Each structure stands twice: as structure tokens, then as C-alpha cells.
Amino acid sequence: VIFLLLAKDPENFEKLKECLKKNLKVTDVAKYSDNFITRRVEVRLRNTSIDKYSEYIRLLEKDSKEIGLLDEEFSINVTNFFRDHSMWEFFYNTVLPEVVKRKKLSGQKRINIWSAGCSTGEEPLSVCIMLKEFLGDSLGGFEISYKATDFDTDAVNRARRGVYEDLQFREMKQEYKEKYFSKNSDGTYEASSEIKNMISFVVADLFSMSMPHDIDILFCRNTVIYFNLESKSMLYEKFYDCISKGGFFIMGKTELLQGPAREKFKIYDSKERVYQKE
Ligand SMILES: C[S@@+](CC[C@H](N)C(=O)[O-])C[C@H]1O[C@@H](n2cnc3c(N)ncnc32)[C@H](O)[C@@H]1O
């Protein structure tokens, strides 16, 4: 609906952008495409039951709370390397060894990984660094299939470029930054192709995409957090179905597994929100 609104009302969309430039405290709208701005504003329009940009501009001009809410809406892609680093330690020391052990025992070489809601790519790149560090030379003996999906085209395109600001590295060991990234002349850092090329980034909406299968490790962290209970339950069941026996599901640190999937998954580590399909 909103794309029609933008198409029908380009003049007020420009005015809205001016208004956002002036009023938003955190977000620099100039950094975002019209598509992305439209998507984020759409959520607030739905919440305020407003269907005209002109009316929404009037609300923003008089209501600082709405400005805060829209700012939050923009920060929804927020992520960083090794976000919630205790989970990463657990992943490296416990989950990865178990996955690798199972593969060796069964004689399988392929490891299927999926990051659902990968945003700008920091999460899948962190996983690839862990794989490289853990497997070292024996990485070549495995066939890693890594799918990273997000419905936000801008985010996925940035993930594909793999260029990051310094701030994104705040939870990453300096050693990894030096080993897997190179510094650009503008002060940004670029992921080396050895980790970037391990991942296939795909634009896909969790609600309409066809689910992958035989997943050994599924990350879906801080992504379904704003969905309603019904949608979450439905997705968690789908996640259960697409994970292979013995495979892992890793959620965000503040998320709770809800719905029927809660009875199906085994809690592998409750603090780190790691679940296993038995
Ligand atoms: C806060 S980021 C999480 C990034 C990373 N997983 C982490 O935990 O750091 C949430 C991402 O979910 C994506 N997202 C939200 N709804 C989605 C949907 N229905 N389908 C696919 N991606 C979605 C957003 O575009 C955003 O990039």
C-alpha cells in the first residue's frame, strides 16, 4: 500500500524526508534509500492509523515521542560482530565441536548453516571466522553451505559489499580484525574474500520464502522479536522442521522460544538460548 502512496505522492514524500532530516535524533536519513525509508515509515503509519504523508509530517512536528519511535524503527537493522559475545564463546567451545564430531562420525562432509535475519552480515561473518579458527586446515575437508537471508534489500547489499565502520568491531578480538579485514583509506574495514565468499546472501522474507532443509545450525537472533505470538510460533515450528536431527537453533539473548516448538526442541543451553533438535 505504502509503495503506492510513495508513487502517488512523491511531493509529500520529499517533504517527509526533509522533516526527517530536521527532526530525527539518531537516524541520518540521507544514508538510506527511499525504499528503506518507506518501509520503516510504513510501520509507524500502521501503528498510528495514518495513511497520508502530510498528516504524518504534522504528527512528527508536534510529537517528540513519535520521533523517538520512528528513530527506533530505523535502528531495527542494528547488529555487530560477535554480538553478545558469551554466546560466541559457547558456540566455539561447545556447539561447533559437537557439530563437527557428529559430521565426522557420520562421515558427512556438508555443513548447512542459515542466518535468518542476517542484516548487514556481521553475524554470518562472525560464524565464518569461528569456522576458520576452529577447523583451521581441516576446513577444506568440509563443504560449508552458508545461506544468510534478510528481507531488507539495502542490508543485504551492504552485507554483500562487506565494508564496515569501526564501531561494528567493538565485541570482536583485535586479532580477528587484523586477520580477516583490511583497512580502507576512508577508515572503514573490508571483510576478506576468504570469509565473505563462504556466504550466500539472499533477499528473502521469512513469511514467504521457501524454507531451506537439513540445516545443521540455524541462527535467528533479534529478528522475530517484533512479530506477534502467532507469527513467532508458526516460524519456530517451521525452523524446527528445517533443522536436521542433532542440529542447532540459536536465538537472541532476550528471546523466548514460544508455541509448540518449545516442546519439541531440547534446551541445550538456556542462558545462551541454544536449542537442539533430538
Ligand atoms: C536486529 S537485526 C538482527 C541481526 C542479527 N541477527 C543480530 O542478531 O545481530 C533484525 C533483522 O531482521 C530483518 N527482518 C525483520 N523482519 C524480517 C522478515 N519478515 N523477513 C526477513 N528478515 C526480516 C530486519 O531487516 C533486520 O535486518
Short mmCIF file of C-alpha atoms and ligand atoms in Angstrom, two decimals, residues 40 76-80 83 117-119 123 150-152 204-207 221-223 227, ligand 1:
data_model
loop_
_atom_site.label_atom_id
_atom_site.label_comp_id
_atom_site.label_asym_id
_atom_site.label_seq_id
_atom_site.Cartn_x
_atom_site.Cartn_y
_atom_site.Cartn_z
CA ARG A 40 10.25 1.99 8.16
CA ILE A 76 15.96 -2.26 13.59
CA ASN A 77 18.93 -3.47 11.49
CA VAL A 78 21.25 -2.91 14.41
CA THR A 79 23.88 -5.62 14.74
CA ASN A 80 27.62 -6.01 15.32
CA ARG A 83 27.11 -9.55 19.32
CA GLY A 117 17.60 -12.02 9.58
CA CYS A 118 21.30 -11.51 8.81
CA SER A 119 21.02 -7.73 8.49
CA GLU A 123 26.54 -12.37 12.29
CA ASP A 150 17.09 -10.77 5.18
CA PHE A 151 14.11 -9.05 3.59
CA ASP A 152 15.83 -5.71 3.59
CA ALA A 204 14.04 -13.20 1.38
CA ASP A 205 11.07 -12.57 3.62
CA LEU A 206 10.74 -15.15 6.38
CA PHE A 207 7.00 -15.25 5.87
CA ARG A 221 18.63 -13.75 16.55
CA ASN A 222 16.88 -10.49 17.33
CA THR A 223 14.75 -10.78 14.23
CA PHE A 227 6.42 -10.26 15.48
C1 LIG B 1 18.20 -6.50 14.59
S1 LIG B 1 18.59 -7.29 13.07
C2 LIG B 1 19.36 -8.77 13.68
C3 LIG B 1 20.68 -9.04 13.05
C4 LIG B 1 21.46 -10.22 13.64
N1 LIG B 1 20.71 -11.45 13.53
C5 LIG B 1 21.83 -9.96 15.09
O1 LIG B 1 21.24 -10.54 15.97
O2 LIG B 1 22.71 -9.13 15.33
C6 LIG B 1 16.99 -7.89 12.53
C7 LIG B 1 16.90 -8.10 11.03
O3 LIG B 1 15.71 -8.84 10.76
C8 LIG B 1 15.23 -8.44 9.49
N2 LIG B 1 13.83 -8.85 9.37
C9 LIG B 1 12.77 -8.38 10.05
N3 LIG B 1 11.65 -8.96 9.61
C10 LIG B 1 12.00 -9.85 8.63
C11 LIG B 1 11.29 -10.75 7.80
N4 LIG B 1 9.96 -10.87 7.87
N5 LIG B 1 11.98 -11.48 6.91
C12 LIG B 1 13.33 -11.37 6.82
N6 LIG B 1 14.06 -10.53 7.56
C13 LIG B 1 13.40 -9.77 8.46
C14 LIG B 1 15.46 -6.94 9.51
O4 LIG B 1 15.51 -6.41 8.19
C15 LIG B 1 16.79 -6.82 10.25
O5 LIG B 1 17.88 -6.72 9.35
#
